[in-house]
mmCIF file of N, CA and C in Angstrom:
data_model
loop_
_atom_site.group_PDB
_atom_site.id
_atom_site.type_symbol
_atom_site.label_atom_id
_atom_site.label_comp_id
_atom_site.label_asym_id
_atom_site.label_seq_id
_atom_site.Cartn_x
_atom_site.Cartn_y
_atom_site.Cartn_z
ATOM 1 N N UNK B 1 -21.244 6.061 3.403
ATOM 2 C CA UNK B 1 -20.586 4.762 3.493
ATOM 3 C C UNK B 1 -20.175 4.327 2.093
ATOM 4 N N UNK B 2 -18.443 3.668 2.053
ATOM 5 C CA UNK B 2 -18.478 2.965 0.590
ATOM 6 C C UNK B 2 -18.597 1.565 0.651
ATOM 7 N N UNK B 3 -18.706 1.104 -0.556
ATOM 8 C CA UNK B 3 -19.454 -0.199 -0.477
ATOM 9 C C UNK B 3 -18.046 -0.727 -1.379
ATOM 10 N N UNK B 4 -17.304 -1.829 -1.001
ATOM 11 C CA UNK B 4 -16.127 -1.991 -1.761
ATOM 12 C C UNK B 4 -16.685 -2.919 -2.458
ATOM 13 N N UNK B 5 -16.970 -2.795 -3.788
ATOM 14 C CA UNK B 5 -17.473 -3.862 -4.863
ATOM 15 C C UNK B 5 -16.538 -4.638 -5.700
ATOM 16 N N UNK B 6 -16.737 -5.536 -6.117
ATOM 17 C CA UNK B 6 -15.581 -6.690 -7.239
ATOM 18 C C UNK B 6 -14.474 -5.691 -8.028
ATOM 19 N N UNK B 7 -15.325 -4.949 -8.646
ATOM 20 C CA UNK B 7 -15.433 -3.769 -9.730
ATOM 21 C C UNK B 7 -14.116 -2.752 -8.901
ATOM 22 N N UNK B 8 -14.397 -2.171 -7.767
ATOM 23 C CA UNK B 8 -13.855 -1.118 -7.104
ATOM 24 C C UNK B 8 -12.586 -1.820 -6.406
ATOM 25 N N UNK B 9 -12.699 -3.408 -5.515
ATOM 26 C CA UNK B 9 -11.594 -3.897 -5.522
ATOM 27 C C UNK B 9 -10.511 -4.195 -6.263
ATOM 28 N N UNK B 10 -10.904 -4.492 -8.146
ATOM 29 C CA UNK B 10 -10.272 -4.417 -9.206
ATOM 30 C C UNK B 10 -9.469 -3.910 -9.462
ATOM 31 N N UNK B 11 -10.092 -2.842 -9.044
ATOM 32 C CA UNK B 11 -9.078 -1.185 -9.968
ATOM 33 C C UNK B 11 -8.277 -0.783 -8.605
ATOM 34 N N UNK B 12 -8.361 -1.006 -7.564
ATOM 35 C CA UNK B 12 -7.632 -0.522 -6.626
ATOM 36 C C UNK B 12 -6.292 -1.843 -6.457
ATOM 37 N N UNK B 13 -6.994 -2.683 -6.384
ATOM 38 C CA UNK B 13 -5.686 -3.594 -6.356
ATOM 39 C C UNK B 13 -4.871 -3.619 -7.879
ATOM 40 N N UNK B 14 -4.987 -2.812 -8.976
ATOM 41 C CA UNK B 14 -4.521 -3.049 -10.087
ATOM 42 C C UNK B 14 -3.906 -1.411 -9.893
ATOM 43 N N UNK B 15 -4.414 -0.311 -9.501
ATOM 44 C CA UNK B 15 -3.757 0.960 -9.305
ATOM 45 C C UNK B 15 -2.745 0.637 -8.242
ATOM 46 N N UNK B 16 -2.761 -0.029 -7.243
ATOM 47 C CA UNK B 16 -1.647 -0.590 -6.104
ATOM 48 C C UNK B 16 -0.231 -1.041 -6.542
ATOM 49 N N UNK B 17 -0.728 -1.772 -7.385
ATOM 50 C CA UNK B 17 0.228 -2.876 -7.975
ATOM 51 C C UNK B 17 1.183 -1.933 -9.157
ATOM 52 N N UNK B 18 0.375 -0.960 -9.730
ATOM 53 C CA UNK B 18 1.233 -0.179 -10.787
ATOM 54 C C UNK B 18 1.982 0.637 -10.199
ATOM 55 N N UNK B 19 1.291 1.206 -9.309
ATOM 56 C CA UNK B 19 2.416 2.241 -8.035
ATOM 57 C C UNK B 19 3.440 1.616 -7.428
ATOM 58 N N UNK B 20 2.938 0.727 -6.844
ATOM 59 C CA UNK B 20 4.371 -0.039 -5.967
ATOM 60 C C UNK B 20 5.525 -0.691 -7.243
ATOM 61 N N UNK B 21 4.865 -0.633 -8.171
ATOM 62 C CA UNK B 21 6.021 -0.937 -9.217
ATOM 63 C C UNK B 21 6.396 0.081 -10.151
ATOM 64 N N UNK B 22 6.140 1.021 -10.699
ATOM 65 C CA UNK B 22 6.092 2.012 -10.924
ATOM 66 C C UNK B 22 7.492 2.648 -9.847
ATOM 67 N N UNK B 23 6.590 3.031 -9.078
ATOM 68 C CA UNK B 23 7.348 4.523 -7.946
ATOM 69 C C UNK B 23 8.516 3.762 -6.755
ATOM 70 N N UNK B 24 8.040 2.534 -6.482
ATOM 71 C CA UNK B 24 8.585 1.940 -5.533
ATOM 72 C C UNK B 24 9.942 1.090 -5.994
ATOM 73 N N UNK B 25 9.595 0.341 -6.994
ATOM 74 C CA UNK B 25 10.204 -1.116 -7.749
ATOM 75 C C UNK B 25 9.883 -1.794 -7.291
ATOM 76 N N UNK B 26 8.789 -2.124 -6.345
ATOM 77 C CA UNK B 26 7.919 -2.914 -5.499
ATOM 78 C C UNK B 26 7.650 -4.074 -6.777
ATOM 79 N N UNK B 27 7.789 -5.240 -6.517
ATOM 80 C CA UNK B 27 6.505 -6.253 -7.708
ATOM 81 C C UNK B 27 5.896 -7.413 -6.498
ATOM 82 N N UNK B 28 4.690 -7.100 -5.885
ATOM 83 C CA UNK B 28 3.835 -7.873 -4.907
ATOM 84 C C UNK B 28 3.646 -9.538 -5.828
ATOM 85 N N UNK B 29 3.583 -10.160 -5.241
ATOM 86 C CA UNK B 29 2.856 -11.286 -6.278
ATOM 87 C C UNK B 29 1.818 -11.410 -5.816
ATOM 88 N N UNK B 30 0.698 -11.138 -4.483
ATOM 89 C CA UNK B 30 -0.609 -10.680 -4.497
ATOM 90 C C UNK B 30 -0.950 -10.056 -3.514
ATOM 91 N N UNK B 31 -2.071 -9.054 -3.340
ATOM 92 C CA UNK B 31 -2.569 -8.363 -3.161
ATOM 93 C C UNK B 31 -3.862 -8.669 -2.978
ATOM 94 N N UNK B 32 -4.544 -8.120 -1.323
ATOM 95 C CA UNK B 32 -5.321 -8.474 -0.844
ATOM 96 C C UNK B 32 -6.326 -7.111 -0.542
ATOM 97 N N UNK B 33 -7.161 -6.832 -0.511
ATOM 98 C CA UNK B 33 -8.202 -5.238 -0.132
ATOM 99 C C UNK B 33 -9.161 -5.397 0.700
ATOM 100 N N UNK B 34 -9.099 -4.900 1.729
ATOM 101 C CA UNK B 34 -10.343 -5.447 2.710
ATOM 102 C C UNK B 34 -11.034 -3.933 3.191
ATOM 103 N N UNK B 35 -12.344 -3.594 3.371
ATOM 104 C CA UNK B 35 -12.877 -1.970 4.314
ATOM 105 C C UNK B 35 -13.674 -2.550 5.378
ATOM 106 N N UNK B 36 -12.884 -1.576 6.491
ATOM 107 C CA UNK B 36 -13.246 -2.116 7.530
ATOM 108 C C UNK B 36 -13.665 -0.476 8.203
ATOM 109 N N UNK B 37 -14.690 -0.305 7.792
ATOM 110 C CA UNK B 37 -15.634 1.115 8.712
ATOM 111 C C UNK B 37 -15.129 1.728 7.509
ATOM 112 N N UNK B 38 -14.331 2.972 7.592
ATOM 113 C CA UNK B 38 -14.001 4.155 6.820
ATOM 114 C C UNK B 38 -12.643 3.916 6.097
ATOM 115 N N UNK B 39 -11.929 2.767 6.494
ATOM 116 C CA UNK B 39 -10.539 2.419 6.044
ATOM 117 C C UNK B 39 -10.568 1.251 5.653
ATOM 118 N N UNK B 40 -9.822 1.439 4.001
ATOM 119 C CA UNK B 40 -9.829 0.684 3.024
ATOM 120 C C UNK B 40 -8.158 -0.345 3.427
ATOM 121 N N UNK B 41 -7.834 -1.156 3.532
ATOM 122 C CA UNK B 41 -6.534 -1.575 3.803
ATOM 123 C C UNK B 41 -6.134 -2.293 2.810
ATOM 124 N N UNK B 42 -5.125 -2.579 1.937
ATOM 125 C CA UNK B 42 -4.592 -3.226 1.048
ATOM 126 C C UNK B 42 -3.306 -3.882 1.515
ATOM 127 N N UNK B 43 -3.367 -5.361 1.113
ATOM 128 C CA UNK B 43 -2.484 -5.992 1.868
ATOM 129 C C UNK B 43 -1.391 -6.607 0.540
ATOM 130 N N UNK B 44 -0.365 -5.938 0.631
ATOM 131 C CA UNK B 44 0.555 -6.312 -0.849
ATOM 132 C C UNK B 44 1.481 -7.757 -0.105
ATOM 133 N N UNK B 45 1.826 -8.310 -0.607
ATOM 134 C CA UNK B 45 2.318 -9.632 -0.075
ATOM 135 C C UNK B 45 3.526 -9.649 -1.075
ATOM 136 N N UNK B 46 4.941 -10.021 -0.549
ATOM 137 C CA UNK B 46 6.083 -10.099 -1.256
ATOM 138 C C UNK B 46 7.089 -9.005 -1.907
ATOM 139 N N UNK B 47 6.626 -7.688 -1.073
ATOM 140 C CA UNK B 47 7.414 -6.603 -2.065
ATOM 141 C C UNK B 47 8.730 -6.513 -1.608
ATOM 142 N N UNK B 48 9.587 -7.487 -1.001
ATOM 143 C CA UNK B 48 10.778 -7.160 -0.599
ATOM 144 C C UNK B 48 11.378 -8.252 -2.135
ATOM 145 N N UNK B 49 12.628 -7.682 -2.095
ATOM 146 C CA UNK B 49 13.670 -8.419 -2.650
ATOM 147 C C UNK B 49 14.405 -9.274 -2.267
ATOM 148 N N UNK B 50 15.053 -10.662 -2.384
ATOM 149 C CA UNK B 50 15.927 -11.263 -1.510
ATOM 150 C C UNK B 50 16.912 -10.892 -1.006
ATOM 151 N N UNK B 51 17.291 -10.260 -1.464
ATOM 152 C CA UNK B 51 18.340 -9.319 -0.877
ATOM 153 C C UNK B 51 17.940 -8.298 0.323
ATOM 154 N N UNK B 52 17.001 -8.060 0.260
ATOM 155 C CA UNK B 52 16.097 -7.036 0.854
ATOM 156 C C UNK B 52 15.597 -7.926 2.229
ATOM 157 N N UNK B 53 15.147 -9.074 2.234
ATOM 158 C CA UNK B 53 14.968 -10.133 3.445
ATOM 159 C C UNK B 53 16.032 -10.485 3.903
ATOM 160 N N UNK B 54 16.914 -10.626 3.223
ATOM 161 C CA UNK B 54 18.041 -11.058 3.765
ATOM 162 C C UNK B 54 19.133 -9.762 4.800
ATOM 163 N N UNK B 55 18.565 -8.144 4.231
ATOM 164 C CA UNK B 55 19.178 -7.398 5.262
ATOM 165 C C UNK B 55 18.167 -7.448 6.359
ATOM 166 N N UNK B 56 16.945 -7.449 6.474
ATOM 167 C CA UNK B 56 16.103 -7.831 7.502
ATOM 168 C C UNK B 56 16.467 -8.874 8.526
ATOM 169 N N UNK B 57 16.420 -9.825 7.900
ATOM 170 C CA UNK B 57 16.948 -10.920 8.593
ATOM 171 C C UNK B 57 18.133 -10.920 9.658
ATOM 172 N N UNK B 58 18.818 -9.817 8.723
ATOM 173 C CA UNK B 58 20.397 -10.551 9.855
ATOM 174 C C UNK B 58 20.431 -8.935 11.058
ATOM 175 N N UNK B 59 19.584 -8.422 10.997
ATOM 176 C CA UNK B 59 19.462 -7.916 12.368
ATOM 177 C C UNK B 59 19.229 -6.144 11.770
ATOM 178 N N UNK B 60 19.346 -5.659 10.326
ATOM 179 C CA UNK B 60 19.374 -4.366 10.092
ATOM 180 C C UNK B 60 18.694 -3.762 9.598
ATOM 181 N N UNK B 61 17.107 -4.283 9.969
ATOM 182 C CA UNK B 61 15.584 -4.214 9.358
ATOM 183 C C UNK B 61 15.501 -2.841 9.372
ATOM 184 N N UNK B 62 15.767 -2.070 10.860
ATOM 185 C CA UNK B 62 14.869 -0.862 11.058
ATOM 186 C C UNK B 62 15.357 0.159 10.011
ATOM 187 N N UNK B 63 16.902 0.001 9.521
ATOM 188 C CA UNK B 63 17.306 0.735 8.225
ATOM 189 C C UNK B 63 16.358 1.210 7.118
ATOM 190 N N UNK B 64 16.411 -0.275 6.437
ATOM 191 C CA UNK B 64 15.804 -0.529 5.414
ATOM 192 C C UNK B 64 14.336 -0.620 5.828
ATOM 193 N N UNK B 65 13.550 -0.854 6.347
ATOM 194 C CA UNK B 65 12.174 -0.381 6.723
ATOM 195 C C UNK B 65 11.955 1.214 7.096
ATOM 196 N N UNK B 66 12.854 2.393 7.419
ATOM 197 C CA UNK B 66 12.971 3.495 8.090
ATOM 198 C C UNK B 66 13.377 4.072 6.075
ATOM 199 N N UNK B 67 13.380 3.145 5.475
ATOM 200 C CA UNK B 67 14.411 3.556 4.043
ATOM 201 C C UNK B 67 12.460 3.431 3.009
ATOM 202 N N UNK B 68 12.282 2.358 3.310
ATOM 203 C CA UNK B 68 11.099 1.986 2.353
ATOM 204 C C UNK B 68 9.928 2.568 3.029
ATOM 205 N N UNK B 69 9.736 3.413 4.222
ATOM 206 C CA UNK B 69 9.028 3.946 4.550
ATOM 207 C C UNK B 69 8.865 5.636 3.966
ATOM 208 N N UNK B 70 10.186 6.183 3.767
ATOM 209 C CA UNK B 70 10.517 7.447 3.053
ATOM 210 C C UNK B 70 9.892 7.868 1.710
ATOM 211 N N UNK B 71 10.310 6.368 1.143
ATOM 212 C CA UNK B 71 10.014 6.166 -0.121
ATOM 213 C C UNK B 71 8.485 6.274 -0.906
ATOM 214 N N UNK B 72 8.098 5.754 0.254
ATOM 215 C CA UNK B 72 6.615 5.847 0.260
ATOM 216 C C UNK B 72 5.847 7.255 0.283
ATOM 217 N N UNK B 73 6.334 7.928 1.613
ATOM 218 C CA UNK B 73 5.604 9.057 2.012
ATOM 219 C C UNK B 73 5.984 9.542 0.721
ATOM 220 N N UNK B 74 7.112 9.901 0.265
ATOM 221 C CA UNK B 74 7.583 11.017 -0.746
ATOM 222 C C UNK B 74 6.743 10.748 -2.379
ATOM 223 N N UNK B 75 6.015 9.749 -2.476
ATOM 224 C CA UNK B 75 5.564 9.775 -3.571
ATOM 225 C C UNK B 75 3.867 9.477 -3.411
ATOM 226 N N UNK B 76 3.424 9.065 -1.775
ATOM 227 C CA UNK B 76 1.938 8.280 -1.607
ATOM 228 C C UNK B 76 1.014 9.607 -2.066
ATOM 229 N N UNK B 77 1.093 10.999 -2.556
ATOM 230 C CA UNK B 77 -0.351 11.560 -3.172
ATOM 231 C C UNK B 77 -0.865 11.400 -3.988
ATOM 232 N N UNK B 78 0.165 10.390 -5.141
ATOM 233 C CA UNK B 78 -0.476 10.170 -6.565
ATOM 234 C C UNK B 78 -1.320 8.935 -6.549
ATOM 235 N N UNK B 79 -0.988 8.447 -5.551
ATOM 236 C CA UNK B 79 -1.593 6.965 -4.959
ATOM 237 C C UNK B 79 -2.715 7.322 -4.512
ATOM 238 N N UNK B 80 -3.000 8.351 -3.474
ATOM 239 C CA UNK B 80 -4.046 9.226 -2.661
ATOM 240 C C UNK B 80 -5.173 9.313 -3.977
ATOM 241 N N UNK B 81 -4.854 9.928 -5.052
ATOM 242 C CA UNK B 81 -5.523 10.697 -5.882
ATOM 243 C C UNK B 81 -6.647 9.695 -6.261
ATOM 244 N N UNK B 82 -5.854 8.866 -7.021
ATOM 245 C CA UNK B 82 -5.824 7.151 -7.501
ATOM 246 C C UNK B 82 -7.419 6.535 -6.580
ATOM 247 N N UNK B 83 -6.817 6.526 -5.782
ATOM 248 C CA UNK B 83 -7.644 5.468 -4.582
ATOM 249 C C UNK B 83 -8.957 6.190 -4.528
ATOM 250 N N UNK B 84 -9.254 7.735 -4.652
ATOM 251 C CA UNK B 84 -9.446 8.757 -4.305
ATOM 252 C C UNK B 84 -11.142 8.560 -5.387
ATOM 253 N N UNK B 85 -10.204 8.449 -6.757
ATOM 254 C CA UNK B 85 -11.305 8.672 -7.855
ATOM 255 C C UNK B 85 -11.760 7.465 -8.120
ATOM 256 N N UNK B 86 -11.266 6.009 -8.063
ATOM 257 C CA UNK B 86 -11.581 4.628 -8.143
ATOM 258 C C UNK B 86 -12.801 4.731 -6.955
ATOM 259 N N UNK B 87 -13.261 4.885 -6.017
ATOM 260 C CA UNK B 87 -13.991 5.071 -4.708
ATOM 261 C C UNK B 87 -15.184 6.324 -4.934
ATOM 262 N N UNK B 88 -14.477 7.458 -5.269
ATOM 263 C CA UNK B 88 -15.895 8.269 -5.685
ATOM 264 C C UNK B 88 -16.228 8.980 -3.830
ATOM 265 N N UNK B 89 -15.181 9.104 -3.577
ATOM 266 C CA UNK B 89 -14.446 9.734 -1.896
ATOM 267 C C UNK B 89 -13.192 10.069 -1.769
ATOM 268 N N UNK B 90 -13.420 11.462 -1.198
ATOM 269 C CA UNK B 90 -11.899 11.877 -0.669
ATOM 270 C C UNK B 90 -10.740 10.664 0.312
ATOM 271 N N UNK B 91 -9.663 10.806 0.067
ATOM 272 C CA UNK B 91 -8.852 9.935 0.785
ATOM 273 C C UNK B 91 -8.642 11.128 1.635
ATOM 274 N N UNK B 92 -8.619 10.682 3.272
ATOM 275 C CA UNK B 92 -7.826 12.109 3.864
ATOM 276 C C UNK B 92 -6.109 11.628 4.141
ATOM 277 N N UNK B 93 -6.059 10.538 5.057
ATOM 278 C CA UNK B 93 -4.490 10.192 5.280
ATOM 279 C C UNK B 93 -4.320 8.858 4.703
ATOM 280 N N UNK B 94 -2.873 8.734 4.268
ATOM 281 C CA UNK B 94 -2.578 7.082 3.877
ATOM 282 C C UNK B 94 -1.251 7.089 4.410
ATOM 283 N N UNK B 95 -1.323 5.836 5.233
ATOM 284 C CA UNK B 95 -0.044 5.221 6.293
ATOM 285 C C UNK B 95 0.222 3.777 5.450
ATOM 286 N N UNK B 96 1.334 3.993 5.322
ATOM 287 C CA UNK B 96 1.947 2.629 4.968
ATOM 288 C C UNK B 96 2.981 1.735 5.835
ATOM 289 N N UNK B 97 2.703 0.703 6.431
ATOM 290 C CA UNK B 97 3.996 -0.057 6.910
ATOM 291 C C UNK B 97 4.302 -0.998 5.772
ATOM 292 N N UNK B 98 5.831 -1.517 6.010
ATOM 293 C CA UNK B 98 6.354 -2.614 6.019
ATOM 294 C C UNK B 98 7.121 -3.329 6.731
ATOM 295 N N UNK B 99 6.823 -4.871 6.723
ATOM 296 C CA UNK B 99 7.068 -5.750 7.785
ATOM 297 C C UNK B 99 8.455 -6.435 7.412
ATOM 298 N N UNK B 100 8.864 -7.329 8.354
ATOM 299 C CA UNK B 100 10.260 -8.049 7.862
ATOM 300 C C UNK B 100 10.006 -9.393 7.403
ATOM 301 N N UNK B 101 9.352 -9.842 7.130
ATOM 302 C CA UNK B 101 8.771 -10.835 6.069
ATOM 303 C C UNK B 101 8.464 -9.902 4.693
ATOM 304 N N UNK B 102 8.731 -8.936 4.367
ATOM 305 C CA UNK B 102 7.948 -8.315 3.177
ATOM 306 C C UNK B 102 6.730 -8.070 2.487
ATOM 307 N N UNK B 103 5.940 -8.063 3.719
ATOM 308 C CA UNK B 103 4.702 -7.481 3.101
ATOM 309 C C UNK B 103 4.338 -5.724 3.490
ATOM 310 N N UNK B 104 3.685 -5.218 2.642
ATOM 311 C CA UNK B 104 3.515 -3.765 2.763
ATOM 312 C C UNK B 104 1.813 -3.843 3.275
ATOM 313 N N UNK B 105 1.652 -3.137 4.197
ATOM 314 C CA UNK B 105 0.243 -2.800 4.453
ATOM 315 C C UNK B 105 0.069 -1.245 4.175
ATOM 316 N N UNK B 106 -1.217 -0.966 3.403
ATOM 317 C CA UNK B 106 -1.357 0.583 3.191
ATOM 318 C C UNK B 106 -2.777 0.443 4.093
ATOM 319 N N UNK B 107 -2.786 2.080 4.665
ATOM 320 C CA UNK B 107 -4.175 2.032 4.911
ATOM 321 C C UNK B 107 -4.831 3.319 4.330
ATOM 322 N N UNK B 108 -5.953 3.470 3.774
ATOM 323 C CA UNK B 108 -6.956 4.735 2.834
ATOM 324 C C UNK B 108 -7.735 4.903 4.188
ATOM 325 N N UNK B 109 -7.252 6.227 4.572
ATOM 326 C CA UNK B 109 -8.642 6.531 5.387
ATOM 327 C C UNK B 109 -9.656 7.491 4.424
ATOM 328 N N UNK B 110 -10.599 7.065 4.815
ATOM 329 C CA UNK B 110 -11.818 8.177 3.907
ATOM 330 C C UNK B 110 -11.969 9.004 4.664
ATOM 331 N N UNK B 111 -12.348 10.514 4.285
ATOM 332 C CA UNK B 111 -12.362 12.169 4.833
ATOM 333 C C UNK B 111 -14.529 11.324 5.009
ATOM 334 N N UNK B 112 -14.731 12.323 6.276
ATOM 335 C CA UNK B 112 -15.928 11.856 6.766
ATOM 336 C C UNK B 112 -16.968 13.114 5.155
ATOM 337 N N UNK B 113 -18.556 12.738 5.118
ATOM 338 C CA UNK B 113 -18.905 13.893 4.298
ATOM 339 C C UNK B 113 -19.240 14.792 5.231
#
């Protein structure tokens, strides 16, 4: 079992935040971390652009959500790694949505020992 501490929420919501801006151009203005059994969930709040809500909005979400979902997979192992060594546990899968309000949900599943 991991025990998500102040310390371990820290560095994961601060490794989150460099990736989604970094790899994505993501900039969250906050970020939330909750473990619930074996899965760590991080809740980024605001990573769309106005421009970016505004193609949501007028009816052509699944695009641009089907677009920022790509984006993700094609770069989420360095993120994997990240989450991986901050925890002191293998990550096995990480799923990311995003919503049409602009928030990104990731989820860390942990590999069982």
């Amino acid at each position: 079992m991991v025990y998500l501490t102040k310390d371990k929420t820290y560095h994961i919501d601060d490794a989150v935040r460099e990736f989604l801006f970094t790899q994505l151009g993501e900039n969250p203005h906050a970020l939330s971390c909750h473990l619930n059994n074996e899965i760590v969930t991080v809740y980024a709040f605001g990573v769309a652009s106005p421009a970016e809500l505004n193609v949501m909005k007028s009816g052509d979400q699944k695009m641009l959500i089907d677009f920022k979902s790509r984006q993700f997979e094609s770069v989420k192992d360095e993120l994997k790694e990240q989450i991986s060594t901050i925890l002191g546990r293998d990550v096995g899968k990480v799923h990311s949505a995003i919503t049409e309000d602009g928030l990104r949900i990731i989820n860390f599943c942990l590999k069982e020992y």
